[in-house]
Amino acid sequence: MMISKRFKTNMSVTFAISGMLLSTIMLSGGAAYAKSSDKDCSQVPTHSALKSALTTARNDASNNGGFDLDMWGTIVNRDGFVCAVAFTGADRGSQWPGSRVISAQKANTANAFSLAGLSLSTANLWAAVQPGGSLFGLQHSNPVDTGEAYDGPSSKFGQSNDPLVGGRMGGVNVFGGGLAMYNSSGVLVGAVGVSGDTSCADHNIAWRTRHTLNMDFVPGGVGADATRADNINYQGIVAAPSVANDFSHPICKIGGADGVSAISAALPVTQ
């Protein structure tokens, strides 16, 4: 059957127009999604609240352990979108640059693997993800979106308009410093992640940051102490076998000395 040149031309124009319409619809859908309630940060602390609480916790050096370093902190909402990023030092170079993304990973992890009735801190995941552990491979799931993680400009890092804010960076981190946040009604609203020192010091600082933010109405967890349900369980201190040992973490020794376990055991009780 012969097909006229005019028919072919008309069909080409039709397909081109259809393609343009489809692209417009897809872009419109993307624009609508960008304004969706997933990015709502009204239930979690603000940038200024995070910076204040994080700085207060970091400056209480005798209750941190570690090397007394400045810190990065990140808050995500329940849908994993970054709501705030802050640091405690004089400028963005006062903390380990790599810890900015790590703090966001920790926040994402604590949020992603906590539930209404069970809070898992990132410290709780360490033992379970080791070879032979019940969660081995978890650390390779939910990879970081590098486009989100390394977007610029760097001058905005740690500010209220940090490029991470409004994005869903993802990532899984399996050592201390990430804690789920539960409001005064016991509702899981997101998580906070802290990084910049040893992982044990990160946990201690994150814990007191969350407490200052009044987001530690924790319903339950795998901690050895029920009054600190998602606290870090130190290997060699918790009973073995036990649930706490299954979800334990190494002691971060400096020069062979344990300067953290007593601090972690005396952290404020959860509400």
Coordinates of C-alpha atoms in Angstrom, one line a residue:
M1 CA 0.0 0.0 0.0
M2 CA 1.3 3.4 -1.0
I3 CA 1.4 6.1 1.8
S4 CA 1.4 9.7 0.5
K5 CA 4.2 12.1 1.5
R6 CA 1.6 14.5 2.9
F7 CA 0.2 11.7 5.2
K8 CA 3.7 10.9 6.5
T9 CA 4.3 14.6 7.2
N10 CA 1.0 14.9 9.0
M11 CA 1.8 11.8 11.1
S12 CA 5.2 13.2 12.0
V13 CA 3.7 16.5 13.1
T14 CA 1.1 14.6 15.2
F15 CA 3.7 12.5 17.0
A16 CA 5.8 15.6 17.6
I17 CA 2.9 17.4 19.1
S18 CA 1.9 14.4 21.2
G19 CA 5.5 14.2 22.5
M20 CA 5.5 17.8 23.4
L21 CA 2.1 17.4 25.3
L22 CA 3.4 14.4 27.1
S23 CA 6.6 16.2 28.2
T24 CA 4.5 19.1 29.4
I25 CA 2.2 16.8 31.4
M26 CA 5.3 15.1 33.0
L27 CA 6.9 18.4 33.8
S28 CA 3.6 19.7 35.3
G29 CA 3.4 16.6 37.4
G30 CA 7.0 17.1 38.6
A31 CA 6.2 20.7 39.5
A32 CA 3.2 19.6 41.4
Y33 CA 5.2 17.0 43.3
A34 CA 7.8 19.5 44.2
K35 CA 5.1 21.3 46.2
S36 CA 3.8 18.2 47.8
S37 CA 3.3 17.7 51.5
D38 CA 6.2 15.3 51.6
K39 CA 8.5 18.2 52.1
D40 CA 6.5 19.6 55.0
C41 CA 8.9 20.5 57.8
S42 CA 6.4 22.0 60.2
Q43 CA 6.6 19.1 62.6
V44 CA 10.3 19.2 63.2
P45 CA 12.7 21.8 64.7
T46 CA 13.9 24.7 62.7
H47 CA 17.4 25.5 61.6
S48 CA 17.9 28.0 64.4
A49 CA 16.6 25.5 67.0
L50 CA 18.9 22.8 65.6
K51 CA 22.0 25.1 65.6
S52 CA 21.3 26.2 69.2
A53 CA 20.7 22.7 70.6
L54 CA 23.7 21.2 68.7
T55 CA 26.0 24.0 69.8
T56 CA 25.0 23.6 73.4
A57 CA 25.5 19.9 73.3
R58 CA 28.9 20.2 71.5
N59 CA 30.2 22.8 74.0
D60 CA 29.5 20.5 77.0
A61 CA 32.9 18.9 76.3
S62 CA 33.1 16.9 79.5
N63 CA 30.0 15.0 78.6
N64 CA 30.9 14.1 75.0
G65 CA 34.0 11.9 75.0
G66 CA 35.9 12.0 71.8
F67 CA 38.3 14.7 70.6
D68 CA 36.1 17.8 71.5
L69 CA 35.6 18.7 67.8
D70 CA 33.0 20.9 66.1
M71 CA 30.0 19.1 64.6
W72 CA 27.5 19.0 61.7
G73 CA 23.8 18.3 62.4
T74 CA 21.0 17.5 60.0
I75 CA 17.2 17.0 60.5
V76 CA 14.9 15.1 58.2
N77 CA 11.2 14.8 58.3
R78 CA 9.3 11.5 58.3
D79 CA 9.4 11.3 54.5
G80 CA 13.2 11.7 54.5
F81 CA 13.4 15.2 53.2
V82 CA 16.1 17.4 54.7
C83 CA 14.6 20.2 56.8
A84 CA 17.7 21.7 58.4
V85 CA 21.5 21.5 58.3
A86 CA 23.7 23.3 60.8
F87 CA 27.3 23.4 62.2
T88 CA 28.8 24.5 65.5
G89 CA 32.1 26.1 64.5
A90 CA 33.1 29.5 63.2
D91 CA 32.5 28.5 59.6
R92 CA 31.9 25.5 57.4
G93 CA 35.6 24.6 57.5
S94 CA 35.7 24.3 61.3
Q95 CA 34.2 20.8 61.1
W96 CA 35.2 17.8 59.0
P97 CA 33.8 18.6 55.5
G98 CA 32.8 15.0 55.0
S99 CA 30.7 15.0 58.1
R100 CA 28.0 17.2 56.6
V101 CA 26.8 14.4 54.3
I102 CA 27.4 11.8 57.0
S103 CA 25.1 13.7 59.4
A104 CA 22.4 13.7 56.7
Q105 CA 23.0 9.9 56.2
K106 CA 22.6 9.3 59.9
A107 CA 19.3 11.3 60.1
N108 CA 18.0 9.4 57.1
T109 CA 18.9 6.0 58.5
A110 CA 17.4 6.6 62.0
N111 CA 14.2 7.8 60.3
A112 CA 14.1 5.1 57.7
F113 CA 14.6 2.2 60.2
S114 CA 12.5 3.4 63.1
L115 CA 8.7 2.9 63.6
A116 CA 6.0 4.3 65.8
G117 CA 6.7 1.7 68.5
L118 CA 10.4 0.9 67.9
S119 CA 13.2 3.4 67.7
L120 CA 16.6 2.2 66.3
S121 CA 19.5 4.6 66.6
T122 CA 22.3 4.3 64.0
A123 CA 24.5 3.0 66.9
N124 CA 22.0 0.1 67.3
L125 CA 22.7 -1.1 63.7
W126 CA 26.4 -1.7 63.9
A127 CA 26.6 -5.3 65.1
A128 CA 23.7 -6.5 63.0
V129 CA 25.2 -5.3 59.7
Q130 CA 28.6 -7.0 60.2
P131 CA 29.3 -10.2 58.0
G132 CA 27.1 -12.9 59.3
G133 CA 24.8 -10.4 61.1
S134 CA 21.0 -10.5 60.7
L135 CA 21.1 -7.2 58.7
F136 CA 24.3 -7.7 56.7
G137 CA 24.0 -5.6 53.5
L138 CA 21.7 -3.0 55.0
Q139 CA 24.5 -0.5 54.7
H140 CA 24.5 -0.9 51.0
S141 CA 20.8 -0.2 50.5
N142 CA 19.2 3.2 50.0
P143 CA 22.4 4.8 48.5
V144 CA 23.2 8.5 48.7
D145 CA 21.9 10.6 45.9
T146 CA 25.2 12.3 45.0
G147 CA 23.4 15.0 43.0
E148 CA 21.6 16.1 46.2
A149 CA 24.6 15.5 48.4
Y150 CA 27.2 17.6 46.5
D151 CA 25.1 20.3 45.1
G152 CA 26.3 23.9 45.7
P153 CA 27.1 26.6 46.4
S154 CA 29.4 25.7 49.3
S155 CA 28.9 29.1 50.9
K156 CA 25.4 28.0 51.8
F157 CA 26.5 24.8 53.6
G158 CA 25.1 24.8 57.2
Q159 CA 22.9 27.8 56.6
S160 CA 19.2 28.0 56.6
N161 CA 19.3 27.7 52.8
D162 CA 21.8 24.8 52.7
P163 CA 21.4 23.1 49.3
L164 CA 20.4 19.8 51.0
V165 CA 17.3 21.4 52.4
G166 CA 14.2 20.3 50.5
G167 CA 15.9 17.3 49.0
R168 CA 15.9 13.7 49.8
M169 CA 19.5 12.6 49.9
G170 CA 19.1 9.1 51.2
G171 CA 22.0 7.1 52.5
V172 CA 22.5 4.5 55.2
N173 CA 25.0 5.0 58.1
V174 CA 25.5 2.3 60.7
F175 CA 27.5 3.9 63.5
G176 CA 26.6 6.2 66.4
G177 CA 25.1 9.7 65.8
G178 CA 21.6 9.2 64.3
L179 CA 18.4 9.3 66.4
A180 CA 14.7 9.2 65.5
M181 CA 12.6 12.1 66.8
Y182 CA 9.3 11.6 68.6
N183 CA 7.2 14.6 69.7
S184 CA 5.3 15.0 73.0
S185 CA 2.5 13.0 71.6
G186 CA 4.8 10.1 70.9
V187 CA 4.5 10.6 67.1
L188 CA 7.6 9.8 65.0
V189 CA 8.2 13.0 63.0
G190 CA 11.7 12.5 61.6
A191 CA 15.2 12.2 62.9
V192 CA 18.4 14.1 63.7
G193 CA 21.9 13.1 62.6
V194 CA 25.2 14.3 64.1
S195 CA 28.7 13.9 62.8
G196 CA 32.2 15.4 63.4
D197 CA 33.9 13.4 66.1
T198 CA 34.2 9.7 67.1
S199 CA 31.0 7.8 66.5
C200 CA 30.4 7.4 70.2
A201 CA 30.8 11.2 70.9
D202 CA 28.5 11.8 67.9
H203 CA 25.9 9.6 69.6
N204 CA 26.2 11.4 72.9
I205 CA 26.0 14.8 71.3
A206 CA 23.0 13.8 69.1
W207 CA 21.3 12.4 72.2
R208 CA 21.5 15.6 74.2
T209 CA 20.7 17.7 71.1
R210 CA 17.4 15.7 70.7
H211 CA 16.7 16.1 74.4
T212 CA 17.1 19.9 74.2
L213 CA 14.8 19.9 71.2
N214 CA 12.2 18.1 73.3
M215 CA 11.9 15.3 70.7
D216 CA 12.8 12.3 72.8
F217 CA 9.4 10.8 73.7
V218 CA 10.7 7.4 72.6
P219 CA 8.2 4.6 72.9
G220 CA 10.6 1.6 72.8
G221 CA 13.8 0.2 71.5
V222 CA 16.6 -2.3 71.9
G223 CA 18.6 -0.5 74.5
A224 CA 19.8 -2.4 77.6
D225 CA 18.2 0.4 79.7
A226 CA 14.4 0.8 79.1
T227 CA 14.6 4.4 80.3
R228 CA 17.0 5.1 77.4
A229 CA 15.3 2.9 74.8
D230 CA 17.5 3.6 71.8
N231 CA 20.7 4.3 73.6
I232 CA 24.0 2.9 72.4
N233 CA 24.8 -0.6 73.6
Y234 CA 28.5 -1.1 74.1
Q235 CA 30.1 -4.4 73.3
G236 CA 31.7 -6.0 76.3
I237 CA 29.4 -4.2 78.7
V238 CA 25.9 -5.4 77.8
A239 CA 25.1 -9.0 78.5
A240 CA 25.8 -11.6 75.8
P241 CA 23.6 -13.2 74.6
S242 CA 20.9 -10.5 74.7
V243 CA 19.0 -8.3 72.4
A244 CA 21.2 -5.4 73.4
N245 CA 24.3 -7.4 72.4
D246 CA 22.7 -8.2 69.0
F247 CA 22.4 -4.5 68.4
S248 CA 25.6 -3.3 69.9
H249 CA 28.5 -1.0 69.0
P250 CA 32.3 -0.9 69.8
I251 CA 33.6 1.3 72.5
C252 CA 35.4 4.3 70.9
K253 CA 38.7 4.1 72.8
I254 CA 41.3 6.8 72.5
G255 CA 44.8 5.6 73.4
G256 CA 43.2 2.4 74.6
A257 CA 41.1 4.2 77.2
D258 CA 37.3 4.0 77.4
G259 CA 36.1 7.6 77.9
V260 CA 32.6 7.2 76.6
S261 CA 30.6 4.3 78.1
A262 CA 30.1 6.1 81.5
I263 CA 28.9 9.2 79.6
S264 CA 26.5 7.3 77.5
A265 CA 25.1 5.4 80.5
A266 CA 24.3 8.8 82.2
L267 CA 22.6 10.5 79.3
P268 CA 19.2 12.1 80.0
V269 CA 16.4 9.5 80.2
T270 CA 13.9 9.5 77.4
Q271 CA 10.5 11.0 78.2

